[in-house]
mmCIF file of C-alpha atoms in Angstrom:
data_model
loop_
_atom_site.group_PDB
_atom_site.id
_atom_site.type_symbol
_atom_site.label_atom_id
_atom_site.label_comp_id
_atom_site.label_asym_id
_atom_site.label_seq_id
_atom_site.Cartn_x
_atom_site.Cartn_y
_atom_site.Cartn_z
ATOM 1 C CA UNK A 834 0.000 0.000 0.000
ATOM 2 C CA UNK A 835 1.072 3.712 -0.730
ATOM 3 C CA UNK A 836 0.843 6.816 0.671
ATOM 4 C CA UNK A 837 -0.537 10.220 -1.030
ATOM 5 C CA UNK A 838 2.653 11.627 -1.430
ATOM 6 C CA UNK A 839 4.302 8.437 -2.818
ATOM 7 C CA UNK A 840 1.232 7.227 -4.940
ATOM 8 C CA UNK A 841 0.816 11.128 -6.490
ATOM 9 C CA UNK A 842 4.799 10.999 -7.369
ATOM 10 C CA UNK A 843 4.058 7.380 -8.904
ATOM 11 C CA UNK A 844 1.562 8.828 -10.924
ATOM 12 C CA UNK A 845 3.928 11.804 -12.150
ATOM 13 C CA UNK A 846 6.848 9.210 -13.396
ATOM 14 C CA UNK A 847 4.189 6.135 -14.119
ATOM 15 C CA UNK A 848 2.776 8.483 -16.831
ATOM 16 C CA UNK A 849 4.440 9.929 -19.876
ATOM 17 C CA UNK A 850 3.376 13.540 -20.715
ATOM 18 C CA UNK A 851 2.685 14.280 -16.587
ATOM 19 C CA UNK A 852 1.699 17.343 -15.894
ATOM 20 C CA UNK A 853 0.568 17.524 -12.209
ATOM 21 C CA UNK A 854 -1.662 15.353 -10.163
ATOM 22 C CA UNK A 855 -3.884 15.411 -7.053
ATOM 23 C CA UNK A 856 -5.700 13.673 -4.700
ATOM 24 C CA UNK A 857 -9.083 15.762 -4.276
ATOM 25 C CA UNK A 858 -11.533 15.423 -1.413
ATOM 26 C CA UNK A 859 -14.801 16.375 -3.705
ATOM 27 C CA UNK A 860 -17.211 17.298 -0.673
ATOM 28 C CA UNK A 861 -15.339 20.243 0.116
ATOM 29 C CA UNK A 862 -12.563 20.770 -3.278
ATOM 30 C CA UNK A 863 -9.811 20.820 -1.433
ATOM 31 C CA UNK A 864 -6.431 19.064 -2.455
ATOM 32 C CA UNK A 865 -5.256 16.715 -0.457
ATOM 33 C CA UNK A 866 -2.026 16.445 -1.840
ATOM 34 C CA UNK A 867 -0.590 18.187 -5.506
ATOM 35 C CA UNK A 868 2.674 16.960 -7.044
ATOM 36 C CA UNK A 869 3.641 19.086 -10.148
ATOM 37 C CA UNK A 870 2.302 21.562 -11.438
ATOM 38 C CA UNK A 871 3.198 25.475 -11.762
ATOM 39 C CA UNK A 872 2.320 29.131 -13.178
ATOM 40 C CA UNK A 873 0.116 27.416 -15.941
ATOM 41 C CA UNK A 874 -1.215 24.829 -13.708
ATOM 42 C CA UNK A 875 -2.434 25.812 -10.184
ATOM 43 C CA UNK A 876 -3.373 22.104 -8.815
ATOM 44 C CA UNK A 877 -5.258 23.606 -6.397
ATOM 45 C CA UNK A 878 -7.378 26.163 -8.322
ATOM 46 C CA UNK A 879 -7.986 22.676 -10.976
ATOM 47 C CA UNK A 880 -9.142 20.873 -7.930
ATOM 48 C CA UNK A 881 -11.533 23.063 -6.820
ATOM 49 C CA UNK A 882 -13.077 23.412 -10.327
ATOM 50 C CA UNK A 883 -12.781 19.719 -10.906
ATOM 51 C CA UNK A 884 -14.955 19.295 -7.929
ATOM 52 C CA UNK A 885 -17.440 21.006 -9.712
ATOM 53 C CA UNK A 886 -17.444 18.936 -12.755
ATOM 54 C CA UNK A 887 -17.436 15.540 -10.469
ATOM 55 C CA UNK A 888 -20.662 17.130 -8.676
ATOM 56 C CA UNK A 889 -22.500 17.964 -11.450
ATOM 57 C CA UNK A 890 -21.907 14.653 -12.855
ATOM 58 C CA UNK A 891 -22.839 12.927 -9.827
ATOM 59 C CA UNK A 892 -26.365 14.905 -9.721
ATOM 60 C CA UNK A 893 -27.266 14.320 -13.271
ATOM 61 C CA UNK A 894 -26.437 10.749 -13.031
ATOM 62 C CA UNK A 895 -29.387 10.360 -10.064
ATOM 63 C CA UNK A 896 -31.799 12.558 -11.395
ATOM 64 C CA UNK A 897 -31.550 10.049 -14.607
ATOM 65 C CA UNK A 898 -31.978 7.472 -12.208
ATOM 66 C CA UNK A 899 -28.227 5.654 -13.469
ATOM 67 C CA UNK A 900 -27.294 2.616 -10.895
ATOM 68 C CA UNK A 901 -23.829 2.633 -11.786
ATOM 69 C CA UNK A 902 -20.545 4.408 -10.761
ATOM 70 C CA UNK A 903 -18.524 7.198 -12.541
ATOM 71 C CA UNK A 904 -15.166 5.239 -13.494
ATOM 72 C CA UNK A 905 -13.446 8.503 -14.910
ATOM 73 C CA UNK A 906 -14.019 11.610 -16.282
ATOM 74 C CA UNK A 907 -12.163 12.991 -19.352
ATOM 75 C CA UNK A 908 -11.810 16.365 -20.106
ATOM 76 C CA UNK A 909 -9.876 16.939 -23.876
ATOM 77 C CA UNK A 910 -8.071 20.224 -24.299
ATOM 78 C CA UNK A 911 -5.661 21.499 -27.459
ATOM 79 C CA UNK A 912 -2.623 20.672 -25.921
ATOM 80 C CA UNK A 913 -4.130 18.597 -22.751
ATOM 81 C CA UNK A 914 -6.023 15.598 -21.430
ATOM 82 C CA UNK A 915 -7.658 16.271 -17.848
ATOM 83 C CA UNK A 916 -8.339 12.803 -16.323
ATOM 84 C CA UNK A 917 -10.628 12.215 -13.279
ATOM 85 C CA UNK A 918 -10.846 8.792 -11.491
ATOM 86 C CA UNK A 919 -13.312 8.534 -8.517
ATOM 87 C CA UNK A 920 -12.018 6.689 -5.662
ATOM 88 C CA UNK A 921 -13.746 3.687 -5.137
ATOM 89 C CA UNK A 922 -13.452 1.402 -2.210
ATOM 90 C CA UNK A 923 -12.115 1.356 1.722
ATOM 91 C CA UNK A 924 -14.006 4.418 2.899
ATOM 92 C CA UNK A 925 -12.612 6.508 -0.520
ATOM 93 C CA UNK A 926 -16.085 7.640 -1.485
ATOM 94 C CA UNK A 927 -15.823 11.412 -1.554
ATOM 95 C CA UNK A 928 -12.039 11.504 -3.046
ATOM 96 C CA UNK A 929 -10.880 11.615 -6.969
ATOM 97 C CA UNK A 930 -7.375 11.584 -8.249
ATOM 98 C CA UNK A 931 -6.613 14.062 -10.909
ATOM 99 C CA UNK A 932 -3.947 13.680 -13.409
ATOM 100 C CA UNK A 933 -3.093 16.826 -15.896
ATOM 101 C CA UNK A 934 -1.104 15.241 -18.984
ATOM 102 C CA UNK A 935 0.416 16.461 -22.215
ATOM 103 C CA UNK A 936 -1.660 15.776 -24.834
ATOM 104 C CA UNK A 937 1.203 15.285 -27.465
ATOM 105 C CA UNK A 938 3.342 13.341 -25.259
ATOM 106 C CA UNK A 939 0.761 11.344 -23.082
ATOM 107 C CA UNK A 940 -0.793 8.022 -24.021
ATOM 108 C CA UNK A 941 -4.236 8.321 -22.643
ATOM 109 C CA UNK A 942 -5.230 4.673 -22.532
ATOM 110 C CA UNK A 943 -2.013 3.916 -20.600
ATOM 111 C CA UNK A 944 -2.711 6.944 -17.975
ATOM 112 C CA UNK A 945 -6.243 5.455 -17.249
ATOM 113 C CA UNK A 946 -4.394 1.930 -16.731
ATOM 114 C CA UNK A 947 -1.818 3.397 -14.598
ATOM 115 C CA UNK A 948 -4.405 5.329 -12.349
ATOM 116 C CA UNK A 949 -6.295 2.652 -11.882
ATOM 117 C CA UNK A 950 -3.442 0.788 -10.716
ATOM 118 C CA UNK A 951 -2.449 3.538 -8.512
ATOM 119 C CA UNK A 952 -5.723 3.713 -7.168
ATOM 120 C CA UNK A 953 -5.943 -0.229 -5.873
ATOM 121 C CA UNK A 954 -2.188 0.293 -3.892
ATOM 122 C CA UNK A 955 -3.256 4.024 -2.645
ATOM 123 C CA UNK A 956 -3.295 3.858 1.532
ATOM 124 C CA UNK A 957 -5.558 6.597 2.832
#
């Protein structure tokens, strides 16, 4: 099992094309932990506006009346992916990581494969 720190920093070298990442508590959008990051990429302005997105998407999925769980979220920029993975599991409910890539460096299928493994070994 890893810790925030440890699992974030995985995430960062796991990943071609990193950006940043964050581990976001999404009932109050506050980051929990950022690694990377900088002047074009405030992690903790993106959390709190990511919280938004995983809200809305929570609310429109039970006034549909969906019985199923939100995997990830993709958000496609220009030059950027923005990928959020609910936490799912031991007492996680209510946490997402976020992973900022570069979207001519990054392969996107291999950063959802890598945060999901990050997820399983991630000790909160």
């Amino acid at each position: 099992m890893a810790n925030v720190e440890t699992s974030l920093k995985e995430a960062m070298t796991a990943v071609e094309g990193s950006l940043g990442a964050a581990l976001v508590d999404y009932t109050s959008g506050m980051a929990l932990g950022t690694v990377g990051g900088g002047k074009d990429l405030d992690l903790n302005v993106a959390a709190a506006g990511n919280t938004d997105v995983v809200r809305a998407k929570v609310r429109t999925m039970e006034m549909l009346g969906l019985k199923d769980e939100i995997e990830d979220i993709l958000i496609t920029l220009g030059g950027q992916y923005h990928l959020i993975r609910l936490l799912r599991g031991r007492g996680n409910n209510g946490l997402f990581l976020y992973l900022a890539l570069d979207k001519a460096r990054a392969n996107l299928a291999m950063a959802r494969h890598q945060l999901r493994r990050i997820e399983a070994e991630l000790e909160i």
